[in-house]
Every structure is written in structure tokens, then in C-alpha cells.
mmCIF file of C-alpha atoms in Angstrom:
data_model
loop_
_atom_site.group_PDB
_atom_site.id
_atom_site.type_symbol
_atom_site.label_atom_id
_atom_site.label_comp_id
_atom_site.label_asym_id
_atom_site.label_seq_id
_atom_site.Cartn_x
_atom_site.Cartn_y
_atom_site.Cartn_z
ATOM 1 C CA UNK A 1 7.254 -38.353 -15.988
ATOM 2 C CA UNK A 2 6.248 -34.985 -15.043
ATOM 3 C CA UNK A 3 8.438 -31.895 -15.780
ATOM 4 C CA UNK A 4 8.152 -28.916 -13.675
ATOM 5 C CA UNK A 5 9.469 -26.412 -16.167
ATOM 6 C CA UNK A 6 12.183 -25.180 -14.207
ATOM 7 C CA UNK A 7 13.270 -21.417 -14.114
ATOM 8 C CA UNK A 8 11.256 -18.481 -13.184
ATOM 9 C CA UNK A 9 7.519 -19.096 -13.033
ATOM 10 C CA UNK A 10 5.213 -15.933 -12.375
ATOM 11 C CA UNK A 11 2.751 -16.260 -9.723
ATOM 12 C CA UNK A 12 -0.802 -16.195 -10.633
ATOM 13 C CA UNK A 13 -3.370 -14.721 -8.194
ATOM 14 C CA UNK A 14 -2.412 -14.166 -4.693
ATOM 15 C CA UNK A 15 -1.849 -10.938 -2.891
ATOM 16 C CA UNK A 16 1.359 -9.685 -4.241
ATOM 17 C CA UNK A 17 2.286 -5.927 -4.707
ATOM 18 C CA UNK A 18 0.300 -5.858 -7.870
ATOM 19 C CA UNK A 19 -2.716 -7.428 -6.833
ATOM 20 C CA UNK A 20 -5.916 -5.584 -7.091
ATOM 21 C CA UNK A 21 -6.787 -4.235 -3.662
ATOM 22 C CA UNK A 22 -10.083 -3.154 -2.382
ATOM 23 C CA UNK A 23 -10.720 0.638 -2.325
ATOM 24 C CA UNK A 24 -12.473 2.800 0.031
ATOM 25 C CA UNK A 25 -14.260 5.986 -0.534
ATOM 26 C CA UNK A 26 -12.514 8.945 1.646
ATOM 27 C CA UNK A 27 -12.308 12.664 1.621
ATOM 28 C CA UNK A 28 -8.953 14.274 1.530
ATOM 29 C CA UNK A 29 -8.217 16.139 4.985
ATOM 30 C CA UNK A 30 -6.432 18.830 3.019
ATOM 31 C CA UNK A 31 -8.387 19.875 -0.017
ATOM 32 C CA UNK A 32 -11.510 18.324 0.700
ATOM 33 C CA UNK A 33 -11.692 16.300 -2.688
ATOM 34 C CA UNK A 34 -13.499 13.031 -2.953
ATOM 35 C CA UNK A 35 -11.007 10.117 -3.385
ATOM 36 C CA UNK A 36 -10.473 6.559 -2.807
ATOM 37 C CA UNK A 37 -7.558 4.874 -0.797
ATOM 38 C CA UNK A 38 -6.503 1.150 -0.804
ATOM 39 C CA UNK A 39 -7.056 1.107 3.083
ATOM 40 C CA UNK A 40 -10.050 1.379 5.535
ATOM 41 C CA UNK A 41 -9.808 4.897 6.595
ATOM 42 C CA UNK A 42 -9.608 5.172 10.642
ATOM 43 C CA UNK A 43 -11.523 7.961 12.492
ATOM 44 C CA UNK A 44 -9.125 10.632 13.878
ATOM 45 C CA UNK A 45 -6.189 9.865 11.189
ATOM 46 C CA UNK A 46 -6.036 12.244 8.061
ATOM 47 C CA UNK A 47 -6.733 10.691 4.654
ATOM 48 C CA UNK A 48 -5.179 12.550 1.665
ATOM 49 C CA UNK A 49 -5.936 12.464 -2.163
ATOM 50 C CA UNK A 50 -2.952 11.669 -4.378
ATOM 51 C CA UNK A 51 -2.036 15.187 -4.840
ATOM 52 C CA UNK A 52 -1.914 16.440 -1.394
ATOM 53 C CA UNK A 53 -0.116 13.036 -0.353
ATOM 54 C CA UNK A 54 2.852 14.008 -2.495
ATOM 55 C CA UNK A 55 2.974 17.472 -0.880
ATOM 56 C CA UNK A 56 2.357 16.235 2.642
ATOM 57 C CA UNK A 57 5.039 13.419 2.203
ATOM 58 C CA UNK A 58 7.452 15.800 0.538
ATOM 59 C CA UNK A 59 11.008 14.363 -0.162
ATOM 60 C CA UNK A 60 10.708 11.705 2.291
ATOM 61 C CA UNK A 61 11.084 8.170 1.014
ATOM 62 C CA UNK A 62 7.986 5.709 1.367
ATOM 63 C CA UNK A 63 7.827 4.103 4.735
ATOM 64 C CA UNK A 64 8.858 0.328 4.419
ATOM 65 C CA UNK A 65 7.656 -2.003 7.304
ATOM 66 C CA UNK A 66 7.991 -5.626 6.656
ATOM 67 C CA UNK A 67 6.593 -6.832 10.055
ATOM 68 C CA UNK A 68 9.705 -6.935 11.923
ATOM 69 C CA UNK A 69 8.174 -5.464 14.950
ATOM 70 C CA UNK A 70 10.994 -3.089 15.524
ATOM 71 C CA UNK A 71 12.779 -5.844 17.738
ATOM 72 C CA UNK A 72 16.344 -6.758 17.173
ATOM 73 C CA UNK A 73 17.892 -9.697 18.607
ATOM 74 C CA UNK A 74 21.805 -9.668 18.805
#
């Protein structure tokens, strides 16, 4: 008889929030400093270093998009 251990089992590997993501080299659009970002920069869209991103974002909370597509069904 095999026991599953029950209770919480931390996930190993996978692509969760704590997973290592590839980093891409970029140049900050505001200060010109070399930086790395966790996404592929897109031509025509600004990329900011950590410090400039905090300034540009200001007091706004981080955007959360869980793939809902913005469509609601009632």
C-alpha cells in the first residue's frame, strides 16, 4: 500500500512565481543604463531599469492580468 503523505507538498520545478525566468539585456528608456528584464523587449515600447520603473509606476499598484480576456459573462 502506497501512502501519498497527505497535507501540503511543495511543488518542485515548474513555472511558478518563484521559478527562474530567462533575462534579456536592455537599455533603460529613461536613464540609458544597461539593465536586464524578465521579458523580450519589443521595439517601440519603453523598457525601464528597476529604479526608473519605480518612478514611472509611481503609487499605482502592480497590474494583474490573469488571462481573463476582459470578458465577463452574466
